[in-house]
Amino acid sequence: MATVDLTKDNFESTIMNNDMVFVDFWASWCQPCKTFAPTYEEVSADYPDIVFGKVDTENEQELAGHFGIRSIPTLMLFREQVIIFQESGVLPREGLESIIQQARDLDMDQVRKDIEEQQKQQGGEG
């Protein structure tokens, strides 16, 4: 599957309607983004069950702001609507594939339980 351009109009539905979504926040003037783009495209072709989205931070400043994107490229991985990975910088192919494997191995019930517990603790302190 080729990469998909994500905008404020299709971002939420893409996240909600797919089990796993990788998001690359990038900009046309960003040299590391240009260097990373071919790797991201190649990996997307090898994993047709995962949506590989791209957010142009220049055109989608609202989305970039919502996620607090401060440097690009920034990669984010959603699994079952939960952000399970976020990192700025360029990753090699092996790095992307490692993240995908780790994401697939996660017990999402446990992840949700951990998030719920964390939110309870934070709520009790405030």
mmCIF file of N, CA and C in Angstrom:
data_model
loop_
_atom_site.group_PDB
_atom_site.id
_atom_site.type_symbol
_atom_site.label_atom_id
_atom_site.label_comp_id
_atom_site.label_asym_id
_atom_site.label_seq_id
_atom_site.Cartn_x
_atom_site.Cartn_y
_atom_site.Cartn_z
ATOM 1 N N MET A 1 0.854 -1.187 0.000
ATOM 2 C CA MET A 1 0.000 0.000 0.000
ATOM 3 C C MET A 1 0.891 1.239 0.000
ATOM 4 N N ALA A 2 0.567 2.183 -0.829
ATOM 5 C CA ALA A 2 1.303 3.436 -0.855
ATOM 6 C C ALA A 2 0.910 4.277 0.356
ATOM 7 N N THR A 3 1.693 5.308 0.607
ATOM 8 C CA THR A 3 1.360 6.172 1.733
ATOM 9 C C THR A 3 0.124 6.998 1.409
ATOM 10 N N VAL A 4 -0.547 7.452 2.455
ATOM 11 C CA VAL A 4 -1.791 8.200 2.342
ATOM 12 C C VAL A 4 -1.572 9.590 2.926
ATOM 13 N N ASP A 5 -2.007 10.616 2.197
ATOM 14 C CA ASP A 5 -1.931 11.976 2.729
ATOM 15 C C ASP A 5 -3.035 12.151 3.762
ATOM 16 N N LEU A 6 -2.636 12.525 4.966
ATOM 17 C CA LEU A 6 -3.609 12.742 6.032
ATOM 18 C C LEU A 6 -3.817 14.240 6.237
ATOM 19 N N THR A 7 -5.083 14.604 6.390
ATOM 20 C CA THR A 7 -5.457 15.996 6.625
ATOM 21 C C THR A 7 -6.402 16.031 7.820
ATOM 22 N N LYS A 8 -6.761 17.227 8.256
ATOM 23 C CA LYS A 8 -7.701 17.304 9.380
ATOM 24 C C LYS A 8 -9.049 16.679 9.019
ATOM 25 N N ASP A 9 -9.349 16.597 7.713
ATOM 26 C CA ASP A 9 -10.623 16.025 7.270
ATOM 27 C C ASP A 9 -10.652 14.493 7.331
ATOM 28 N N ASN A 10 -9.512 13.828 7.135
ATOM 29 C CA ASN A 10 -9.529 12.367 7.101
ATOM 30 C C ASN A 10 -8.698 11.714 8.204
ATOM 31 N N PHE A 11 -8.043 12.505 9.032
ATOM 32 C CA PHE A 11 -7.153 11.953 10.055
ATOM 33 C C PHE A 11 -7.910 11.063 11.039
ATOM 34 N N GLU A 12 -8.931 11.610 11.652
ATOM 35 C CA GLU A 12 -9.657 10.859 12.688
ATOM 36 C C GLU A 12 -10.278 9.578 12.134
ATOM 37 N N SER A 13 -10.912 9.657 10.972
ATOM 38 C CA SER A 13 -11.538 8.454 10.413
ATOM 39 C C SER A 13 -10.479 7.404 10.057
ATOM 40 N N THR A 14 -9.308 7.840 9.617
ATOM 41 C CA THR A 14 -8.234 6.893 9.302
ATOM 42 C C THR A 14 -7.782 6.172 10.567
ATOM 43 N N ILE A 15 -7.608 6.918 11.655
ATOM 44 C CA ILE A 15 -7.194 6.314 12.920
ATOM 45 C C ILE A 15 -8.280 5.379 13.457
ATOM 46 N N MET A 16 -9.525 5.811 13.381
ATOM 47 C CA MET A 16 -10.637 5.035 13.950
ATOM 48 C C MET A 16 -10.942 3.757 13.160
ATOM 49 N N ASN A 17 -10.694 3.778 11.850
ATOM 50 C CA ASN A 17 -11.109 2.667 10.993
ATOM 51 C C ASN A 17 -9.999 1.688 10.621
ATOM 52 N N ASN A 18 -8.836 1.838 11.249
ATOM 53 C CA ASN A 18 -7.718 0.948 10.943
ATOM 54 C C ASN A 18 -7.050 0.504 12.240
ATOM 55 N N ASP A 19 -6.625 -0.753 12.260
ATOM 56 C CA ASP A 19 -6.017 -1.310 13.463
ATOM 57 C C ASP A 19 -4.681 -0.631 13.775
ATOM 58 N N MET A 20 -3.865 -0.421 12.739
ATOM 59 C CA MET A 20 -2.548 0.158 12.952
ATOM 60 C C MET A 20 -2.294 1.239 11.907
ATOM 61 N N VAL A 21 -1.882 2.415 12.391
ATOM 62 C CA VAL A 21 -1.618 3.542 11.494
ATOM 63 C C VAL A 21 -0.308 4.203 11.905
ATOM 64 N N PHE A 22 0.644 4.228 10.973
ATOM 65 C CA PHE A 22 1.881 4.967 11.148
ATOM 66 C C PHE A 22 1.649 6.363 10.583
ATOM 67 N N VAL A 23 2.141 7.384 11.252
ATOM 68 C CA VAL A 23 1.990 8.753 10.759
ATOM 69 C C VAL A 23 3.368 9.410 10.727
ATOM 70 N N ASP A 24 3.700 9.975 9.575
ATOM 71 C CA ASP A 24 4.948 10.707 9.385
ATOM 72 C C ASP A 24 4.599 12.189 9.272
ATOM 73 N N PHE A 25 4.996 12.981 10.261
ATOM 74 C CA PHE A 25 4.822 14.432 10.192
ATOM 75 C C PHE A 25 6.063 14.990 9.506
ATOM 76 N N TRP A 26 5.883 15.710 8.399
ATOM 77 C CA TRP A 26 6.991 16.153 7.570
ATOM 78 C C TRP A 26 6.697 17.521 6.973
ATOM 79 N N ALA A 27 7.685 18.078 6.260
ATOM 80 C CA ALA A 27 7.496 19.320 5.493
ATOM 81 C C ALA A 27 8.411 19.278 4.279
ATOM 82 N N SER A 28 8.002 19.944 3.224
ATOM 83 C CA SER A 28 8.749 19.901 1.965
ATOM 84 C C SER A 28 10.137 20.534 2.071
ATOM 85 N N TRP A 29 10.322 21.462 2.987
ATOM 86 C CA TRP A 29 11.617 22.133 3.134
ATOM 87 C C TRP A 29 12.586 21.362 4.024
ATOM 88 N N CYS A 30 12.131 20.285 4.621
ATOM 89 C CA CYS A 30 12.919 19.522 5.600
ATOM 90 C C CYS A 30 13.780 18.463 4.899
ATOM 91 N N GLN A 31 15.093 18.651 4.908
ATOM 92 C CA GLN A 31 15.995 17.722 4.230
ATOM 93 C C GLN A 31 15.952 16.315 4.834
ATOM 94 N N PRO A 32 15.972 16.167 6.171
ATOM 95 C CA PRO A 32 15.857 14.809 6.718
ATOM 96 C C PRO A 32 14.541 14.134 6.308
ATOM 97 N N CYS A 33 13.470 14.922 6.178
ATOM 98 C CA CYS A 33 12.182 14.357 5.741
ATOM 99 C C CYS A 33 12.310 13.790 4.327
ATOM 100 N N LYS A 34 12.997 14.533 3.460
ATOM 101 C CA LYS A 34 13.189 14.073 2.072
ATOM 102 C C LYS A 34 14.044 12.811 2.033
ATOM 103 N N THR A 35 15.032 12.741 2.906
ATOM 104 C CA THR A 35 15.901 11.568 2.980
ATOM 105 C C THR A 35 15.122 10.343 3.455
ATOM 106 N N PHE A 36 14.214 10.546 4.389
ATOM 107 C CA PHE A 36 13.456 9.451 4.988
ATOM 108 C C PHE A 36 12.310 8.957 4.097
ATOM 109 N N ALA A 37 11.746 9.829 3.288
ATOM 110 C CA ALA A 37 10.546 9.510 2.498
ATOM 111 C C ALA A 37 10.647 8.209 1.689
ATOM 112 N N PRO A 38 11.740 7.947 0.949
ATOM 113 C CA PRO A 38 11.804 6.690 0.184
ATOM 114 C C PRO A 38 11.760 5.443 1.069
ATOM 115 N N THR A 39 12.409 5.498 2.216
ATOM 116 C CA THR A 39 12.384 4.356 3.144
ATOM 117 C C THR A 39 10.970 4.109 3.635
ATOM 118 N N TYR A 40 10.281 5.179 4.002
ATOM 119 C CA TYR A 40 8.902 5.081 4.499
ATOM 120 C C TYR A 40 8.004 4.469 3.417
ATOM 121 N N GLU A 41 8.177 4.924 2.172
ATOM 122 C CA GLU A 41 7.394 4.392 1.041
ATOM 123 C C GLU A 41 7.674 2.897 0.844
ATOM 124 N N GLU A 42 8.954 2.512 0.890
ATOM 125 C CA GLU A 42 9.322 1.105 0.683
ATOM 126 C C GLU A 42 8.714 0.213 1.760
ATOM 127 N N VAL A 43 8.824 0.632 3.005
ATOM 128 C CA VAL A 43 8.288 -0.169 4.102
ATOM 129 C C VAL A 43 6.764 -0.264 3.988
ATOM 130 N N SER A 44 6.128 0.817 3.564
ATOM 131 C CA SER A 44 4.661 0.793 3.423
ATOM 132 C C SER A 44 4.224 -0.275 2.423
ATOM 133 N N ALA A 45 5.025 -0.499 1.392
ATOM 134 C CA ALA A 45 4.688 -1.498 0.383
ATOM 135 C C ALA A 45 4.781 -2.911 0.941
ATOM 136 N N ASP A 46 5.632 -3.108 1.950
ATOM 137 C CA ASP A 46 5.826 -4.435 2.529
ATOM 138 C C ASP A 46 4.811 -4.785 3.619
ATOM 139 N N TYR A 47 4.042 -3.791 4.063
ATOM 140 C CA TYR A 47 3.080 -4.018 5.144
ATOM 141 C C TYR A 47 1.700 -3.493 4.727
ATOM 142 N N PRO A 48 1.025 -4.209 3.824
ATOM 143 C CA PRO A 48 -0.263 -3.734 3.308
ATOM 144 C C PRO A 48 -1.371 -3.684 4.362
ATOM 145 N N ASP A 49 -1.168 -4.351 5.488
ATOM 146 C CA ASP A 49 -2.180 -4.351 6.540
ATOM 147 C C ASP A 49 -2.075 -3.127 7.449
ATOM 148 N N ILE A 50 -1.040 -2.308 7.247
ATOM 149 C CA ILE A 50 -0.837 -1.108 8.060
ATOM 150 C C ILE A 50 -1.016 0.115 7.167
ATOM 151 N N VAL A 51 -1.704 1.138 7.684
ATOM 152 C CA VAL A 51 -1.826 2.392 6.943
ATOM 153 C C VAL A 51 -0.598 3.247 7.269
ATOM 154 N N PHE A 52 0.071 3.723 6.242
ATOM 155 C CA PHE A 52 1.213 4.619 6.398
ATOM 156 C C PHE A 52 0.764 5.995 5.916
ATOM 157 N N GLY A 53 0.517 6.887 6.858
ATOM 158 C CA GLY A 53 0.032 8.217 6.530
ATOM 159 C C GLY A 53 1.130 9.256 6.614
ATOM 160 N N LYS A 54 0.930 10.347 5.897
ATOM 161 C CA LYS A 54 1.868 11.472 5.920
ATOM 162 C C LYS A 54 1.078 12.754 6.183
ATOM 163 N N VAL A 55 1.579 13.549 7.137
ATOM 164 C CA VAL A 55 0.964 14.831 7.447
ATOM 165 C C VAL A 55 1.957 15.926 7.085
ATOM 166 N N ASP A 56 1.606 16.734 6.094
ATOM 167 C CA ASP A 56 2.424 17.885 5.706
ATOM 168 C C ASP A 56 2.173 18.981 6.749
ATOM 169 N N THR A 57 3.164 19.207 7.601
ATOM 170 C CA THR A 57 2.973 20.138 8.718
ATOM 171 C C THR A 57 2.783 21.580 8.272
ATOM 172 N N GLU A 58 3.193 21.906 7.064
ATOM 173 C CA GLU A 58 2.980 23.261 6.548
ATOM 174 C C GLU A 58 1.508 23.477 6.213
ATOM 175 N N ASN A 59 0.890 22.473 5.590
ATOM 176 C CA ASN A 59 -0.516 22.575 5.192
ATOM 177 C C ASN A 59 -1.478 22.177 6.307
ATOM 178 N N GLU A 60 -0.990 21.404 7.256
ATOM 179 C CA GLU A 60 -1.847 20.882 8.326
ATOM 180 C C GLU A 60 -1.311 21.328 9.696
ATOM 181 N N GLN A 61 -1.165 22.639 9.848
ATOM 182 C CA GLN A 61 -0.604 23.179 11.084
ATOM 183 C C GLN A 61 -1.491 22.868 12.289
ATOM 184 N N GLU A 62 -2.791 22.799 12.071
ATOM 185 C CA GLU A 62 -3.715 22.483 13.157
ATOM 186 C C GLU A 62 -3.451 21.073 13.707
ATOM 187 N N LEU A 63 -3.255 20.110 12.812
ATOM 188 C CA LEU A 63 -2.955 18.738 13.238
ATOM 189 C C LEU A 63 -1.606 18.672 13.947
ATOM 190 N N ALA A 64 -0.612 19.307 13.360
ATOM 191 C CA ALA A 64 0.719 19.311 13.967
ATOM 192 C C ALA A 64 0.667 19.943 15.354
ATOM 193 N N GLY A 65 -0.075 21.014 15.487
ATOM 194 C CA GLY A 65 -0.219 21.678 16.781
ATOM 195 C C GLY A 65 -0.939 20.805 17.788
ATOM 196 N N HIS A 66 -1.977 20.125 17.333
ATOM 197 C CA HIS A 66 -2.754 19.250 18.220
ATOM 198 C C HIS A 66 -1.866 18.177 18.858
ATOM 199 N N PHE A 67 -0.920 17.648 18.075
ATOM 200 C CA PHE A 67 -0.045 16.590 18.573
ATOM 201 C C PHE A 67 1.273 17.127 19.138
ATOM 202 N N GLY A 68 1.398 18.445 19.200
ATOM 203 C CA GLY A 68 2.590 19.049 19.793
ATOM 204 C C GLY A 68 3.867 18.752 19.033
ATOM 205 N N ILE A 69 3.769 18.699 17.719
ATOM 206 C CA ILE A 69 4.944 18.405 16.897
ATOM 207 C C ILE A 69 5.885 19.607 16.934
ATOM 208 N N ARG A 70 7.086 19.394 17.448
ATOM 209 C CA ARG A 70 8.071 20.469 17.589
ATOM 210 C C ARG A 70 9.228 20.335 16.609
ATOM 211 N N SER A 71 9.504 19.101 16.177
ATOM 212 C CA SER A 71 10.570 18.895 15.196
ATOM 213 C C SER A 71 10.108 17.832 14.208
ATOM 214 N N ILE A 72 10.661 17.920 13.023
ATOM 215 C CA ILE A 72 10.269 16.973 11.979
ATOM 216 C C ILE A 72 11.532 16.383 11.351
ATOM 217 N N PRO A 73 11.452 15.188 10.828
ATOM 218 C CA PRO A 73 10.259 14.354 10.832
ATOM 219 C C PRO A 73 9.963 13.814 12.240
ATOM 220 N N THR A 74 8.687 13.632 12.510
ATOM 221 C CA THR A 74 8.242 12.940 13.719
ATOM 222 C C THR A 74 7.354 11.787 13.280
ATOM 223 N N LEU A 75 7.662 10.615 13.796
ATOM 224 C CA LEU A 75 6.862 9.425 13.516
ATOM 225 C C LEU A 75 5.984 9.119 14.711
ATOM 226 N N MET A 76 4.772 8.705 14.422
ATOM 227 C CA MET A 76 3.825 8.342 15.461
ATOM 228 C C MET A 76 3.143 7.055 14.997
ATOM 229 N N LEU A 77 2.925 6.145 15.913
ATOM 230 C CA LEU A 77 2.237 4.907 15.569
ATOM 231 C C LEU A 77 1.027 4.726 16.479
ATOM 232 N N PHE A 78 -0.120 4.565 15.840
ATOM 233 C CA PHE A 78 -1.374 4.295 16.546
ATOM 234 C C PHE A 78 -1.699 2.820 16.381
ATOM 235 N N ARG A 79 -2.103 2.195 17.469
ATOM 236 C CA ARG A 79 -2.659 0.847 17.372
ATOM 237 C C ARG A 79 -3.953 0.851 18.156
ATOM 238 N N GLU A 80 -5.020 0.473 17.476
ATOM 239 C CA GLU A 80 -6.363 0.477 18.070
ATOM 240 C C GLU A 80 -6.648 1.830 18.724
ATOM 241 N N GLN A 81 -6.357 2.891 17.993
ATOM 242 C CA GLN A 81 -6.628 4.285 18.365
ATOM 243 C C GLN A 81 -5.773 4.800 19.526
ATOM 244 N N VAL A 82 -4.741 4.076 19.915
ATOM 245 C CA VAL A 82 -3.868 4.497 21.008
ATOM 246 C C VAL A 82 -2.478 4.788 20.433
ATOM 247 N N ILE A 83 -1.901 5.938 20.817
ATOM 248 C CA ILE A 83 -0.540 6.237 20.387
ATOM 249 C C ILE A 83 0.401 5.359 21.209
ATOM 250 N N ILE A 84 1.108 4.472 20.536
ATOM 251 C CA ILE A 84 2.009 3.567 21.251
ATOM 252 C C ILE A 84 3.475 3.874 20.962
ATOM 253 N N PHE A 85 3.731 4.784 20.014
ATOM 254 C CA PHE A 85 5.103 5.159 19.687
ATOM 255 C C PHE A 85 5.103 6.572 19.139
ATOM 256 N N GLN A 86 6.081 7.364 19.566
ATOM 257 C CA GLN A 86 6.281 8.691 18.989
ATOM 258 C C GLN A 86 7.742 9.057 19.149
ATOM 259 N N GLU A 87 8.377 9.436 18.039
ATOM 260 C CA GLU A 87 9.789 9.793 18.081
ATOM 261 C C GLU A 87 10.115 10.725 16.924
ATOM 262 N N SER A 88 10.944 11.704 17.202
ATOM 263 C CA SER A 88 11.409 12.604 16.153
ATOM 264 C C SER A 88 12.711 12.051 15.578
ATOM 265 N N GLY A 89 12.915 12.315 14.298
ATOM 266 C CA GLY A 89 14.152 11.892 13.652
ATOM 267 C C GLY A 89 13.907 10.834 12.596
ATOM 268 N N VAL A 90 14.955 10.559 11.867
ATOM 269 C CA VAL A 90 14.911 9.589 10.773
ATOM 270 C C VAL A 90 15.251 8.206 11.311
ATOM 271 N N LEU A 91 14.489 7.225 10.888
ATOM 272 C CA LEU A 91 14.765 5.841 11.269
ATOM 273 C C LEU A 91 15.175 5.037 10.039
ATOM 274 N N PRO A 92 16.092 4.101 10.203
ATOM 275 C CA PRO A 92 16.410 3.196 9.089
ATOM 276 C C PRO A 92 15.281 2.176 8.933
ATOM 277 N N ARG A 93 15.279 1.502 7.832
ATOM 278 C CA ARG A 93 14.269 0.487 7.545
ATOM 279 C C ARG A 93 14.151 -0.517 8.702
ATOM 280 N N GLU A 94 15.300 -0.980 9.206
ATOM 281 C CA GLU A 94 15.301 -1.964 10.287
ATOM 282 C C GLU A 94 14.606 -1.401 11.526
ATOM 283 N N GLY A 95 14.796 -0.116 11.782
ATOM 284 C CA GLY A 95 14.157 0.526 12.927
ATOM 285 C C GLY A 95 12.642 0.525 12.787
ATOM 286 N N LEU A 96 12.162 0.877 11.594
ATOM 287 C CA LEU A 96 10.716 0.861 11.340
ATOM 288 C C LEU A 96 10.146 -0.540 11.513
ATOM 289 N N GLU A 97 10.837 -1.515 10.948
ATOM 290 C CA GLU A 97 10.353 -2.894 11.027
ATOM 291 C C GLU A 97 10.357 -3.404 12.468
ATOM 292 N N SER A 98 11.336 -2.993 13.239
ATOM 293 C CA SER A 98 11.400 -3.374 14.648
ATOM 294 C C SER A 98 10.214 -2.790 15.420
ATOM 295 N N ILE A 99 9.900 -1.542 15.152
ATOM 296 C CA ILE A 99 8.765 -0.884 15.814
ATOM 297 C C ILE A 99 7.460 -1.587 15.449
ATOM 298 N N ILE A 100 7.318 -1.942 14.180
ATOM 299 C CA ILE A 100 6.116 -2.646 13.727
ATOM 300 C C ILE A 100 5.979 -3.980 14.475
ATOM 301 N N GLN A 101 7.075 -4.725 14.578
ATOM 302 C CA GLN A 101 7.020 -6.021 15.257
ATOM 303 C C GLN A 101 6.680 -5.848 16.733
ATOM 304 N N GLN A 102 7.296 -4.867 17.380
ATOM 305 C CA GLN A 102 7.003 -4.611 18.791
ATOM 306 C C GLN A 102 5.539 -4.209 18.981
ATOM 307 N N ALA A 103 5.027 -3.406 18.046
ATOM 308 C CA ALA A 103 3.629 -2.964 18.130
ATOM 309 C C ALA A 103 2.688 -4.153 17.988
ATOM 310 N N ARG A 104 3.018 -5.054 17.088
ATOM 311 C CA ARG A 104 2.176 -6.242 16.893
ATOM 312 C C ARG A 104 2.198 -7.149 18.113
ATOM 313 N N ASP A 105 3.309 -7.157 18.832
ATOM 314 C CA ASP A 105 3.453 -8.030 19.997
ATOM 315 C C ASP A 105 2.784 -7.478 21.247
ATOM 316 N N LEU A 106 2.413 -6.208 21.231
ATOM 317 C CA LEU A 106 1.814 -5.592 22.420
ATOM 318 C C LEU A 106 0.469 -6.212 22.777
ATOM 319 N N ASP A 107 0.225 -6.338 24.057
ATOM 320 C CA ASP A 107 -1.081 -6.745 24.567
ATOM 321 C C ASP A 107 -1.872 -5.451 24.782
ATOM 322 N N MET A 108 -2.766 -5.140 23.864
ATOM 323 C CA MET A 108 -3.470 -3.849 23.914
ATOM 324 C C MET A 108 -4.431 -3.759 25.099
ATOM 325 N N ASP A 109 -4.933 -4.879 25.579
ATOM 326 C CA ASP A 109 -5.765 -4.840 26.785
ATOM 327 C C ASP A 109 -4.931 -4.348 27.967
ATOM 328 N N GLN A 110 -3.699 -4.838 28.049
ATOM 329 C CA GLN A 110 -2.803 -4.410 29.124
ATOM 330 C C GLN A 110 -2.426 -2.934 28.954
ATOM 331 N N VAL A 111 -2.199 -2.513 27.722
ATOM 332 C CA VAL A 111 -1.863 -1.108 27.457
ATOM 333 C C VAL A 111 -2.997 -0.204 27.928
ATOM 334 N N ARG A 112 -4.233 -0.557 27.586
ATOM 335 C CA ARG A 112 -5.387 0.247 28.011
ATOM 336 C C ARG A 112 -5.524 0.272 29.531
ATOM 337 N N LYS A 113 -5.276 -0.879 30.160
ATOM 338 C CA LYS A 113 -5.340 -0.971 31.618
ATOM 339 C C LYS A 113 -4.281 -0.051 32.247
ATOM 340 N N ASP A 114 -3.075 -0.068 31.681
ATOM 341 C CA ASP A 114 -1.990 0.785 32.187
ATOM 342 C C ASP A 114 -2.335 2.261 32.031
ATOM 343 N N ILE A 115 -2.909 2.627 30.901
ATOM 344 C CA ILE A 115 -3.298 4.021 30.660
ATOM 345 C C ILE A 115 -4.371 4.440 31.652
ATOM 346 N N GLU A 116 -5.344 3.578 31.850
ATOM 347 C CA GLU A 116 -6.430 3.871 32.791
ATOM 348 C C GLU A 116 -5.877 4.070 34.204
ATOM 349 N N GLU A 117 -4.959 3.208 34.601
ATOM 350 C CA GLU A 117 -4.337 3.307 35.931
ATOM 351 C C GLU A 117 -3.549 4.614 36.069
ATOM 352 N N GLN A 118 -2.833 4.964 35.028
ATOM 353 C CA GLN A 118 -2.051 6.202 35.018
ATOM 354 C C GLN A 118 -2.965 7.424 35.153
ATOM 355 N N GLN A 119 -4.076 7.389 34.437
ATOM 356 C CA GLN A 119 -5.021 8.508 34.493
ATOM 357 C C GLN A 119 -5.649 8.626 35.879
ATOM 358 N N LYS A 120 -5.925 7.487 36.513
ATOM 359 C CA LYS A 120 -6.478 7.525 37.864
ATOM 360 C C LYS A 120 -5.493 8.153 38.840
ATOM 361 N N GLN A 121 -4.225 7.763 38.713
ATOM 362 C CA GLN A 121 -3.189 8.293 39.598
ATOM 363 C C GLN A 121 -3.025 9.802 39.401
ATOM 364 N N GLN A 122 -3.030 10.233 38.157
ATOM 365 C CA GLN A 122 -2.881 11.656 37.860
ATOM 366 C C GLN A 122 -4.097 12.432 38.359
ATOM 367 N N GLY A 123 -5.263 11.850 38.225
ATOM 368 C CA GLY A 123 -6.497 12.495 38.678
ATOM 369 C C GLY A 123 -6.530 12.636 40.191
ATOM 370 N N GLY A 124 -5.992 11.643 40.899
ATOM 371 C CA GLY A 124 -5.983 11.681 42.354
ATOM 372 C C GLY A 124 -5.019 12.703 42.932
ATOM 373 N N GLU A 125 -3.999 13.056 42.159
ATOM 374 C CA GLU A 125 -2.993 13.993 42.634
ATOM 375 C C GLU A 125 -3.405 15.440 42.425
ATOM 376 N N GLY A 126 -4.314 15.678 41.482
ATOM 377 C CA GLY A 126 -4.683 17.034 41.092
ATOM 378 C C GLY A 126 -5.668 17.576 42.016
#
